[in-house]
CSV table of C-alpha atoms and ligand atoms in Angstrom, one decimal:
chain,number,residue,atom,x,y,z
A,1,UNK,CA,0.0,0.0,0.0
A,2,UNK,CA,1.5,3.4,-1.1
A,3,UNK,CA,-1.3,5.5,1.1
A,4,UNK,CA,-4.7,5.2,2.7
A,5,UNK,CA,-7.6,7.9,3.3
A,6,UNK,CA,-8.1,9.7,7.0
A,7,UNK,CA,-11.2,11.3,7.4
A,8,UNK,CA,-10.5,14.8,8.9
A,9,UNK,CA,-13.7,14.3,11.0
A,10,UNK,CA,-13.9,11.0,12.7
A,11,UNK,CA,-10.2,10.1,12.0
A,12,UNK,CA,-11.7,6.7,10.4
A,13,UNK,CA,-8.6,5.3,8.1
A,14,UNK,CA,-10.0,3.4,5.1
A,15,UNK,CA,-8.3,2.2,1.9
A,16,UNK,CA,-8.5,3.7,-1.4
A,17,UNK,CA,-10.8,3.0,-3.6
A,18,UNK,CA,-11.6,6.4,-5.5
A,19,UNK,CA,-13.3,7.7,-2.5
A,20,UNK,CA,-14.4,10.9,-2.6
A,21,UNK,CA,-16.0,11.4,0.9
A,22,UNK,CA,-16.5,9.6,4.2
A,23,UNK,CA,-18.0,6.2,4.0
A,24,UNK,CA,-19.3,7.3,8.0
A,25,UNK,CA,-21.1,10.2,5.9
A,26,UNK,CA,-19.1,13.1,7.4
A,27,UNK,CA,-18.5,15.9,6.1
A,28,UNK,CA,-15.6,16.7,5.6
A,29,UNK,CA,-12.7,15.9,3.4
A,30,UNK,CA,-10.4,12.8,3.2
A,31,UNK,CA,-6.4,13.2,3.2
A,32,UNK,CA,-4.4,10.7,1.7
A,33,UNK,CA,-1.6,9.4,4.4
A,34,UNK,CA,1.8,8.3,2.4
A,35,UNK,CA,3.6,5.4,3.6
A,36,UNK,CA,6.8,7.2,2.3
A,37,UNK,CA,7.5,10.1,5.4
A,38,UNK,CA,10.5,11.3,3.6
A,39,UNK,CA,9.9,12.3,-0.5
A,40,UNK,CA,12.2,10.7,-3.1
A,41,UNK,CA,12.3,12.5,-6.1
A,42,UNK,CA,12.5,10.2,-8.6
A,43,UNK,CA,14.8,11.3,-11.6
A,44,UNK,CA,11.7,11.5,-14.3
A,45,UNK,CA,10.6,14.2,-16.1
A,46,UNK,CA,6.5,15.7,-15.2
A,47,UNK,CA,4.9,15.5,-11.9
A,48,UNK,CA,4.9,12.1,-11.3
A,49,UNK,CA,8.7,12.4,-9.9
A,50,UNK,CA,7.0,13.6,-7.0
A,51,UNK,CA,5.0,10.5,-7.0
A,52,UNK,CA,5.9,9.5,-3.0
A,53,UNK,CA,2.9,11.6,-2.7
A,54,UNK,CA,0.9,11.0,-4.9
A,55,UNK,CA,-2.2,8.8,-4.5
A,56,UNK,CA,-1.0,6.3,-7.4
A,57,UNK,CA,1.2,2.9,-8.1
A,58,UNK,CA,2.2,3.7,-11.5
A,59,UNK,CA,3.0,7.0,-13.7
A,60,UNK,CA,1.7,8.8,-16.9
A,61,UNK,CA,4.3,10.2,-19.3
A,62,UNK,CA,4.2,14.0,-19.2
A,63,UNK,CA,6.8,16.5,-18.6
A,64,UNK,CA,3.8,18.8,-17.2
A,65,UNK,CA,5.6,19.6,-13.8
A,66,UNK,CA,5.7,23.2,-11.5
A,67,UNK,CA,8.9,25.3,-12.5
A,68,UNK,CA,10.7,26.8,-9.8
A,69,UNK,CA,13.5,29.6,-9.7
A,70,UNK,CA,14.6,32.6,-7.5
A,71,UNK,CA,13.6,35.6,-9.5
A,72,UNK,CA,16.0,38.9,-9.6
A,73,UNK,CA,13.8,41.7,-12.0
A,74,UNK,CA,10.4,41.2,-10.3
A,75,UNK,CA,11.9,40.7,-7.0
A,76,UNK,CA,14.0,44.0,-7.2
A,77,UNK,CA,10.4,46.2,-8.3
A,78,UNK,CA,8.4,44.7,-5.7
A,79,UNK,CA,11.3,45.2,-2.8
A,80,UNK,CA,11.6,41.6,-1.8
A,81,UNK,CA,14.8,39.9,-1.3
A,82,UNK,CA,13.8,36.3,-1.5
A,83,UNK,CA,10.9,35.9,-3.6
A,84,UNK,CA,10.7,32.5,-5.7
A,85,UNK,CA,8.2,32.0,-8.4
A,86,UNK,CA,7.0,28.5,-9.4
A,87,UNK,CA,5.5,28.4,-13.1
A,88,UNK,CA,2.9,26.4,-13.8
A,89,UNK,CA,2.3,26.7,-18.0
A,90,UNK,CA,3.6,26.6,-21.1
A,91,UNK,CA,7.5,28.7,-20.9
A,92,UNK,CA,9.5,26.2,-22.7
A,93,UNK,CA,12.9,28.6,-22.1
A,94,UNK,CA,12.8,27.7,-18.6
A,95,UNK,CA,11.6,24.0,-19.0
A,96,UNK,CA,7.8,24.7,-17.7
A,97,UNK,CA,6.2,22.1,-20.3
A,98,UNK,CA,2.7,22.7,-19.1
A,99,UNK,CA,0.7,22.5,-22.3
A,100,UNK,CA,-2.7,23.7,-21.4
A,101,UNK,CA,-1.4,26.3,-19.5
A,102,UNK,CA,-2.0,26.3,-16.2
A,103,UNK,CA,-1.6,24.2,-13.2
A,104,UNK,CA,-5.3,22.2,-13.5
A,105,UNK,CA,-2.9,19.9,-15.5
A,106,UNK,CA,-1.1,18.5,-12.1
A,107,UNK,CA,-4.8,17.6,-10.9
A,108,UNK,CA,-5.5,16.1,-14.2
A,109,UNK,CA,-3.2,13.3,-14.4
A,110,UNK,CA,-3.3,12.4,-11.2
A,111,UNK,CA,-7.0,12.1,-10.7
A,112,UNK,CA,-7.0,10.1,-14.1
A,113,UNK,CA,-4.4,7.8,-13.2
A,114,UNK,CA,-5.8,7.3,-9.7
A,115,UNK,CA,-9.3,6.6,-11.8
A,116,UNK,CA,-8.2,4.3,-13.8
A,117,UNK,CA,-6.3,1.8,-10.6
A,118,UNK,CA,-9.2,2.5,-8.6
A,119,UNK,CA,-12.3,1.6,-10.5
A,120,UNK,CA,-13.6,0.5,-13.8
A,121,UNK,CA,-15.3,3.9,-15.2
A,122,UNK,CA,-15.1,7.0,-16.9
A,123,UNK,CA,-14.4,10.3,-15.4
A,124,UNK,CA,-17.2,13.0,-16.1
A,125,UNK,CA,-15.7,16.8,-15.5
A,126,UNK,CA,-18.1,20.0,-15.4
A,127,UNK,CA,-15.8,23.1,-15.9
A,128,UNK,CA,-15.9,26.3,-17.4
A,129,UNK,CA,-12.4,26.8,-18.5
A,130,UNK,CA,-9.2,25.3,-17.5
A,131,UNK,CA,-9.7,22.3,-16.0
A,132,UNK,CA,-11.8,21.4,-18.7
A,133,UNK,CA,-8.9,21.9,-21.2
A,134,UNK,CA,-6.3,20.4,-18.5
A,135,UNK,CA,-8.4,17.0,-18.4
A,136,UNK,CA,-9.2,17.3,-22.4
A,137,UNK,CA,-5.1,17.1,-22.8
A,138,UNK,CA,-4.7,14.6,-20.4
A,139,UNK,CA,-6.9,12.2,-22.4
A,140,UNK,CA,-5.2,13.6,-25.6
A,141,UNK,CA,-1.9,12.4,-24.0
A,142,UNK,CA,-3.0,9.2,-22.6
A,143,UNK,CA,-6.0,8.1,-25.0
A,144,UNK,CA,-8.1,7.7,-21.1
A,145,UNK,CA,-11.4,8.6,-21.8
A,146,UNK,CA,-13.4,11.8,-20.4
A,147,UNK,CA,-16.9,13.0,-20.5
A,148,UNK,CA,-16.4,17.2,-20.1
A,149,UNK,CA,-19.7,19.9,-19.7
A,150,UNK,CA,-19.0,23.1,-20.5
A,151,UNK,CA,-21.4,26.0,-20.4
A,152,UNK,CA,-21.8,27.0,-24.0
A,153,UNK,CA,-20.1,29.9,-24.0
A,154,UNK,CA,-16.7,28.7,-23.4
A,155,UNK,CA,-16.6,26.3,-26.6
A,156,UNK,CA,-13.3,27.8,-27.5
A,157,UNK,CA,-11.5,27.4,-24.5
A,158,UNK,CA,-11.6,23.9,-25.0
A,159,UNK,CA,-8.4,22.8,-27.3
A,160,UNK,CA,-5.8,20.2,-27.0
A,161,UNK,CA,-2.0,20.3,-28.7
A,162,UNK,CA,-3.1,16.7,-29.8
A,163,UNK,CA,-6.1,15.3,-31.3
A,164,UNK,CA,-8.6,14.2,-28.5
A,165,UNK,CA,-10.8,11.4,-29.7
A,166,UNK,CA,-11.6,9.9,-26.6
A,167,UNK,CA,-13.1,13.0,-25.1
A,168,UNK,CA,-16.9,13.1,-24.9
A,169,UNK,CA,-17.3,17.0,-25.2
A,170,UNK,CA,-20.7,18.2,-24.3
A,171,UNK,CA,-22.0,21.8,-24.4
A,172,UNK,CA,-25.2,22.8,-22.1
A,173,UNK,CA,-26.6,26.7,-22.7
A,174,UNK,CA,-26.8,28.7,-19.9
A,175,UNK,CA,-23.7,29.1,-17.4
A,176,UNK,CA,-21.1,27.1,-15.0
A,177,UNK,CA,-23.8,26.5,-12.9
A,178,UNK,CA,-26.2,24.5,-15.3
A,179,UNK,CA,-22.7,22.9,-16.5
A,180,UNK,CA,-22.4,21.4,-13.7
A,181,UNK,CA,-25.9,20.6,-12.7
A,182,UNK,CA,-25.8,18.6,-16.3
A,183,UNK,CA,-22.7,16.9,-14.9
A,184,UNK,CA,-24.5,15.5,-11.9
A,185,UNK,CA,-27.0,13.8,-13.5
A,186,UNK,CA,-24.7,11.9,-15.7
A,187,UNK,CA,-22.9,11.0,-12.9
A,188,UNK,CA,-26.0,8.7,-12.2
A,189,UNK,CA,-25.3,6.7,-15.4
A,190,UNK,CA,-23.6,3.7,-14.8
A,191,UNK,CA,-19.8,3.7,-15.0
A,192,UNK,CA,-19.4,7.3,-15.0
A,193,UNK,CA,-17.8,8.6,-12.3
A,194,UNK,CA,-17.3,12.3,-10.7
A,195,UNK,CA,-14.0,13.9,-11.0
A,196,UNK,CA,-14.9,15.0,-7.0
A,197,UNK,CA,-12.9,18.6,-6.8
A,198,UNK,CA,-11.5,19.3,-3.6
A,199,UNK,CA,-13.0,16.0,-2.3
A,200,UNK,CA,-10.6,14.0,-4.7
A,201,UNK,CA,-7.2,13.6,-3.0
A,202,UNK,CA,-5.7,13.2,-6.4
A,203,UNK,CA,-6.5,16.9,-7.1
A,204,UNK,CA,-5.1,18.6,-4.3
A,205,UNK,CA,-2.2,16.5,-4.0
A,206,UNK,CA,-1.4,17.0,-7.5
A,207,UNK,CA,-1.6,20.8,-6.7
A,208,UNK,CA,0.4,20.5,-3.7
A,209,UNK,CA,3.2,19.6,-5.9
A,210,UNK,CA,3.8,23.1,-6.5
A,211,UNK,CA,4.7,23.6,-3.0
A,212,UNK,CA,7.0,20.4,-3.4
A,213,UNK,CA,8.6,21.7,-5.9
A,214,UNK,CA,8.8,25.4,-4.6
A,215,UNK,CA,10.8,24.0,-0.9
A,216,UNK,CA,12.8,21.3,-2.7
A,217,UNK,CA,14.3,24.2,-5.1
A,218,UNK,CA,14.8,27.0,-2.1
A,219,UNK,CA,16.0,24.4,0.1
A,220,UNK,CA,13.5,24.9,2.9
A,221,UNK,CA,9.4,25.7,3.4
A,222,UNK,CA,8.8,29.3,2.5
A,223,UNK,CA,7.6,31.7,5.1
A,224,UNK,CA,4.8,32.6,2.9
A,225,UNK,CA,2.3,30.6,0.2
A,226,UNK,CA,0.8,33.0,-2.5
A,227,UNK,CA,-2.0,32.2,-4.8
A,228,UNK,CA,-5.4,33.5,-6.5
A,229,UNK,CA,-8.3,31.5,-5.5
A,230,UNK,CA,-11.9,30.7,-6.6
A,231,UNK,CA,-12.2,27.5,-4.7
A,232,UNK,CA,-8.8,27.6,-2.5
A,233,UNK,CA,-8.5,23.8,-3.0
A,234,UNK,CA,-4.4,24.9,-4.0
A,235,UNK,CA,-4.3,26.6,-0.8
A,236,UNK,CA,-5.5,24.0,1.3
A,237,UNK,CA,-3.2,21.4,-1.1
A,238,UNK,CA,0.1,23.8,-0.5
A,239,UNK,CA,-1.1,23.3,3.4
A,240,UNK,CA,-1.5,19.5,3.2
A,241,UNK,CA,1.4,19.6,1.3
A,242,UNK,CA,3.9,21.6,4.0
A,243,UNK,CA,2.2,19.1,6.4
A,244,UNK,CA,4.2,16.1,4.7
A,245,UNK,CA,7.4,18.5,4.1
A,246,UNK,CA,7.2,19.1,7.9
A,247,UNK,CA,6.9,15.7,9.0
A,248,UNK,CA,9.7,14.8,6.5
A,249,UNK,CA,11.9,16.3,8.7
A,250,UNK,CA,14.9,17.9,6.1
A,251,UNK,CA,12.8,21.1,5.1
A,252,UNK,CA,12.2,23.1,8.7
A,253,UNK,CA,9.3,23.0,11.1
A,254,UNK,CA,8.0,26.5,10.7
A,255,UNK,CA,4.4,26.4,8.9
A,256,UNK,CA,4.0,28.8,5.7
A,257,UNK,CA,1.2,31.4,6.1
A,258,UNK,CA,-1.2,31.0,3.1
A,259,UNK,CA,-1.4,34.5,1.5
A,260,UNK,CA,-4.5,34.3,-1.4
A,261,UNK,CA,-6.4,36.4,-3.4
A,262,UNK,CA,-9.6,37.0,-5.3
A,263,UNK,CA,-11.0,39.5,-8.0
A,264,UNK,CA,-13.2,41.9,-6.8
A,265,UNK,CA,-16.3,42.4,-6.8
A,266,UNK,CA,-16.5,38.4,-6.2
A,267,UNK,CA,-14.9,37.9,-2.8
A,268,UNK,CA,-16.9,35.5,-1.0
A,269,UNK,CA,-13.5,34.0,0.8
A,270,UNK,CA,-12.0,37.4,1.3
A,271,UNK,CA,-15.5,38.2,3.1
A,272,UNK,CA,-15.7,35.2,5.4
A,273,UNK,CA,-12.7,35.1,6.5
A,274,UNK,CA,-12.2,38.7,7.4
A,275,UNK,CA,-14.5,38.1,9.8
A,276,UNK,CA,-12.8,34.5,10.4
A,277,UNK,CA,-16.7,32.9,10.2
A,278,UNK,CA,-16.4,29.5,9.1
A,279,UNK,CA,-18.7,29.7,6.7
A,280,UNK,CA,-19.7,31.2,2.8
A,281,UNK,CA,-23.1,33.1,3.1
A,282,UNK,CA,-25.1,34.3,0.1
A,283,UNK,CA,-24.4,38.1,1.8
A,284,UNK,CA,-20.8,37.3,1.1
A,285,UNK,CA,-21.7,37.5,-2.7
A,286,UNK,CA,-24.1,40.6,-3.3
A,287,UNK,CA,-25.1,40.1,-6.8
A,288,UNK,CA,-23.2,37.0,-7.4
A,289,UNK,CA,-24.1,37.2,-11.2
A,290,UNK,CA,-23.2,40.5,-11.9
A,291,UNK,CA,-20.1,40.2,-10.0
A,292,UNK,CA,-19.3,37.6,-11.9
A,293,UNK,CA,-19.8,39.3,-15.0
A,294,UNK,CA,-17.3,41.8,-13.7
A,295,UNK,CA,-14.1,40.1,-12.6
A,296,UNK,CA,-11.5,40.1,-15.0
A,297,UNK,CA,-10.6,36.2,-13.9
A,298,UNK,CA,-13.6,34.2,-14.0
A,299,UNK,CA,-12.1,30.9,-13.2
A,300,UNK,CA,-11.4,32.8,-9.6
A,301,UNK,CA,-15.4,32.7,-9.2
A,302,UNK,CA,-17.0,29.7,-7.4
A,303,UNK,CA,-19.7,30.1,-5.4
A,304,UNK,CA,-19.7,26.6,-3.4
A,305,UNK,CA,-16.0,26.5,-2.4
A,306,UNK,CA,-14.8,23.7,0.1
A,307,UNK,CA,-14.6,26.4,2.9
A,308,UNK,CA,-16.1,25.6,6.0
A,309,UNK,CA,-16.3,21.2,5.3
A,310,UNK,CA,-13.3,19.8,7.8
A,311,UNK,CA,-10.4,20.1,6.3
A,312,UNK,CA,-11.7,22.7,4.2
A,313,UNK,CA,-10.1,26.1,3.7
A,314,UNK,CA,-11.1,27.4,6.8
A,315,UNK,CA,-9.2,25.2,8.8
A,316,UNK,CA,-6.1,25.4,6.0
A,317,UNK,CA,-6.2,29.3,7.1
A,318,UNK,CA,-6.8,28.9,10.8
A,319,UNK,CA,-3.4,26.2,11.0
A,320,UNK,CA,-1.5,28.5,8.6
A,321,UNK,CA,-2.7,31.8,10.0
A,322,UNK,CA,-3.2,32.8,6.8
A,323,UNK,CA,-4.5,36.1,5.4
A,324,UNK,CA,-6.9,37.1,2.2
A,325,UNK,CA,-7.7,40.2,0.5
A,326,UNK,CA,-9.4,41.5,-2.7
A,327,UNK,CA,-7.8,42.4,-5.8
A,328,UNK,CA,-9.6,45.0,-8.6
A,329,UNK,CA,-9.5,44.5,-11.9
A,330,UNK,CA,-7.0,47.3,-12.7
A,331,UNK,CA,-4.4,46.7,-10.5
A,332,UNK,CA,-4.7,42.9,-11.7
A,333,UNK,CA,-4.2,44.0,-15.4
A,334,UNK,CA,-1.2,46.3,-14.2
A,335,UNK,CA,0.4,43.5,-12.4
A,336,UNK,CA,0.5,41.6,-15.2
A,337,UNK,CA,2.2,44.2,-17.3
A,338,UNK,CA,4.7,44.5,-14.5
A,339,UNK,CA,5.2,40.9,-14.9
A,340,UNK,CA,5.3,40.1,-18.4
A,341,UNK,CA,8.2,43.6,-18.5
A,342,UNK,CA,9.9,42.2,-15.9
A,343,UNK,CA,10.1,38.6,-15.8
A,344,UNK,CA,9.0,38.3,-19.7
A,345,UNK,CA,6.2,36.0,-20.0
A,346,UNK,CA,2.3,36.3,-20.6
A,347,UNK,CA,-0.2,35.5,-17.3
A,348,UNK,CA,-3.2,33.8,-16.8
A,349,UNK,CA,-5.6,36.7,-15.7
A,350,UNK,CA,-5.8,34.6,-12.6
A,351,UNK,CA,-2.2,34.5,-12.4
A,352,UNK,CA,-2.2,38.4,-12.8
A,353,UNK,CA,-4.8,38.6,-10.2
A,354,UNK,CA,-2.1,36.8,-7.4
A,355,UNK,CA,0.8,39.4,-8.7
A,356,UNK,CA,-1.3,42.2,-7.9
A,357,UNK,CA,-2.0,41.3,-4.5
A,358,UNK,CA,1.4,40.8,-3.6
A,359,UNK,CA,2.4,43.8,-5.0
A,360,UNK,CA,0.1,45.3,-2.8
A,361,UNK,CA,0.7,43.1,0.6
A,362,UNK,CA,4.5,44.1,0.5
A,363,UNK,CA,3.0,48.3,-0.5
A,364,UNK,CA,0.8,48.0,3.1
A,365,UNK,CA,3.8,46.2,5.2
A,366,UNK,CA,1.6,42.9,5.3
A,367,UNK,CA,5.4,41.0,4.4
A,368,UNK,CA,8.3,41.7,6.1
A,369,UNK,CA,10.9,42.3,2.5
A,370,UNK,CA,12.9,39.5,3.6
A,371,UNK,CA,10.9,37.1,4.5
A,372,UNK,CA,10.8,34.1,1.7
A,373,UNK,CA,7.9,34.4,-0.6
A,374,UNK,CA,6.6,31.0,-2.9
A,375,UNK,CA,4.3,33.1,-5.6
A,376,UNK,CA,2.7,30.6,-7.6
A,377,UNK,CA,1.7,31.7,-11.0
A,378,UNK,CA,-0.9,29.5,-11.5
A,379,UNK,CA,-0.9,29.7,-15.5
A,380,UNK,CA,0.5,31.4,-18.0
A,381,UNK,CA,2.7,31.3,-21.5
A,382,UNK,CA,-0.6,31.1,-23.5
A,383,UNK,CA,1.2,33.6,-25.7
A,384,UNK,CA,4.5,31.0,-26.6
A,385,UNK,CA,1.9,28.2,-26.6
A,386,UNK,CA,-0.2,29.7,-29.7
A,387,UNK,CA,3.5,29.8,-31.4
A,388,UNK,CA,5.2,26.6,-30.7
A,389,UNK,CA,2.2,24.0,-30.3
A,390,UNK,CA,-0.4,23.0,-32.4
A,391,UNK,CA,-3.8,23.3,-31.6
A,392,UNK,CA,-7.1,21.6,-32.2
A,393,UNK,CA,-10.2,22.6,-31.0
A,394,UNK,CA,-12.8,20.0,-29.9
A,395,UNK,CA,-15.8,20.5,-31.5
A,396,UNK,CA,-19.0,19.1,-28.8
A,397,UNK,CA,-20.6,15.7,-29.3
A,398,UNK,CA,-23.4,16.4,-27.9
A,399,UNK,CA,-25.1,20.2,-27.9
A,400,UNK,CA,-27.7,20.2,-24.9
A,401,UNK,CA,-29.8,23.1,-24.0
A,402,UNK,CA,-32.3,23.3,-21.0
A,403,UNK,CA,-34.5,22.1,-23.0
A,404,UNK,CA,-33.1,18.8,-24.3
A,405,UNK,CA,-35.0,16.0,-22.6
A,406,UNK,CA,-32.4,14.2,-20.4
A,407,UNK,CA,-33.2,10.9,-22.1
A,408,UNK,CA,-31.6,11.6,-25.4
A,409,UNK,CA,-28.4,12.8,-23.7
A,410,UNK,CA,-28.2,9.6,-21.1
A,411,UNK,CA,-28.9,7.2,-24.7
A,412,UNK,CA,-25.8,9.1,-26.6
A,413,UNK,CA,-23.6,8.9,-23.4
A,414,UNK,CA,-24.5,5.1,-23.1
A,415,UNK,CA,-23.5,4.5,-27.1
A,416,UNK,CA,-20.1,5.9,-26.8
A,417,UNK,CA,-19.4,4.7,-23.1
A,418,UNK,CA,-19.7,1.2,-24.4
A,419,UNK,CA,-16.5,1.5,-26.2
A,420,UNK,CA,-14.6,1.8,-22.5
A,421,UNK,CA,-16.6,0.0,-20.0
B,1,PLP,C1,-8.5,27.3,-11.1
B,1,PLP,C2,-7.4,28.3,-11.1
B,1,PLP,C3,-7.1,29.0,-9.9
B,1,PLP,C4,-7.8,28.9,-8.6
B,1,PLP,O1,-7.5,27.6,-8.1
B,1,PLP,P1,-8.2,27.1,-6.7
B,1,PLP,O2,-7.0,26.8,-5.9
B,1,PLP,O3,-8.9,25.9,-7.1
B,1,PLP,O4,-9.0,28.1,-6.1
B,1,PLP,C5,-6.0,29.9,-10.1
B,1,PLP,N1,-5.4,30.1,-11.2
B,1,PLP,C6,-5.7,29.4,-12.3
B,1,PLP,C7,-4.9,29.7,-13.6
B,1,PLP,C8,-6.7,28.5,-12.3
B,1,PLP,O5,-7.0,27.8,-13.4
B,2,ZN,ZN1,-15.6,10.4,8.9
């Protein structure tokens, strides 16, 4: 056995088999516990060198893995002596090999792989953006098959550098929401399983690499963790993460403080936690659609994150005494400027989002200038990725609106699943 599953409410250990919640009907999240206490990194290229902790046996082929390095022209404008910035996309001159861009890819092939050991089925994935492309280039690369909703609207966010036939691509009208409402339902069809977020260990341990790579490169845990957030599921992985690098024993004993930001006017994190309640409440997004509208990075805007469930955010922030705050839209698009001048590459808005508000935490004395800063730029290199890769854009299988009886969906779905299960 590589790892079990703790529940983080009843402490109940249970093996893994692709579970995505407690069998006792908790709620709260599982953690994976690695029989490995100190990480190997094995010498292979892509993630999956981290793969101690990872909840797998055996490895995909990618060269997808976070990039870290000290950086000297950002560092220098914002006034920080030690700030290290992991990549996670596409910057092929500094070996970040991420091809859909942005770090959803390290919680796509481990999810997938852990699928496919697990349980006979295929994984279904509602998403309006990125982690919809990430999973679409995962099956690209490793011919495993996925069912992906997407809202309509963002049809052309969808692409892969490879051809994709064994995605299922399906297209609902109306918006995330109805996307993933769609995505529920064919969850009930047998064989198809949910991709689970948060909930799946395989996600956030595959976005806790970032922090693995980030304290094997300094040599140490950083005193600070900094990252945009819609759901926070990479905060509370870079958390689960330092717990390991802790326990390890080579990397220090001294917690990083989380430090994450959102896109005003949708801050329902920021909100809650300024006024440390444990939970999201509908007054903590005014407006939620037209906020939504408004943000410059809309993959920053969820409106049921894993906040208050155990071993949710919440309780990330409480152990890491960690700290939020709102970003606007200008100062995100000038951050972004500042980095692309600086340290010369394109950002995910979200991305830009997270420079901003460390710009402006070390501007208000939040961060002591020496202290060691981890700034994960969560995507980015879209710009090089349009030039060196080729790109083909899925065109849906199936075009649903509210409409479309549910039957005539479920009876395509069933045709094509045949050919996997
Ligand atoms: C999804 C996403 C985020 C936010 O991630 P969470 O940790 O799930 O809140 C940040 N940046 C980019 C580029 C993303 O795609
Ligand atoms: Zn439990």
């Amino acid at each position: 056995m590589t790892h079990l599953l703790r529940c983080l409410a009843c402490g109940q250990i249970f093996p893994d088999t692709y579970l995505l919640s407690c069998p006792n009907g908790c709620n709260s999240l599982l953690r994976a516990e690695y029989s490995a206490k100190h990480i190997t990194i094995h010498p292979i290229p892509g993630i999956f060198k981290y793969k101690d902790w990872l909840p797998v046996h055996d490895t995909l082929t990618t060269k997808a893995e976070p990039v870290c390095y000290k950086s000297s022209h950002l560092a220098r404008v914002m006034g920080l002596s030690r700030l290290w910035i992991v990549f996670s996309g596409y910057w092929p001159e500094k070996s970040a090999l991420v091809l859909s861009g942005s770090f959803k890819e390290f919680e796509a092939f481990p999810t997938v792989q852990r699928m496919k050991e697990c349980v006979s089925g295929v994984i279904q994935v509602a998403s309006a953006g990125n982690t919809g492309r990430a999973f679409a280039e995962v099956s690209a690369q490793t011919g495993q098959p996925v069912i992906i909703v997407i809202p309509q609207s963002a049809h052309d966010r969808i692409w892969t550098t490879r051809p994709a036939p064994h995605v299922l691509l399906i297209t609902i009208s109306g918006d995330y929401t109805d996307a993933i409402n769609l995505g529920n339902k064919i969850c009930s069809i047998p064989g198809i399983c949910p991709e689970g977020g948060a909930k799946n260990v395989a996600r956030r341990d595959g976005m806790g690499t970032v922090m693995l790579a980030g304290t094997v490169n300094i040599g140490h845990l950083p005193d600070l963790y900094v990252q945009a957030v819609g759901s926070g599921t990479g905060g509370i992985a870079a958390y689960e993460a330092s717990l390991r690098l802790i326990e390890d024993g080579r990397f220090g004993t001294k917690m990083p403080r989380l430090l994450l930001f959102q896109n005003e006017p949708f801050i329902p994190l920021v909100r809650a936690w300024q006024e440390k309640r444990q939970d999201v409440r509908d007054e903590d997004m005014p407006d939620a659609k037209r906020a939504i509208a408004q943000v410059f990075s809309d993959v920053l805007t969820n409106r049921t994150p894993p906040y208050g469930i155990a071993g949710g955010l919440f309780d990330a922030l409480v152990a890491t005494d960690g700290i939020m705050g709102g970003v606007t839209t200008s100062e995100a698009e000038e951050a972004g400027k500042i980095f692309l001048s600086q340290e010369g590459i394109d950002l995910d808005p979200a991305a830009a989002v997270c420079v901003a508000g460390l710009l402006k935490s070390v501007q208000s004395g939040i961060i002591n200038p020496d202290e060691t800063v981890l700034l994960n730029i969560t995507g980015g290199g879209y710009e090089s990725g349009k030039r060196d890769l080729s790109r083909y854009e899925k065109e849906p299988d199936i075009i649903a609106t509210k409409d479309t009886p549910f039957e005539i969906i479920s009876l395509k779905i069933k045709e094509w699943i045949i050919l996997y299960v």
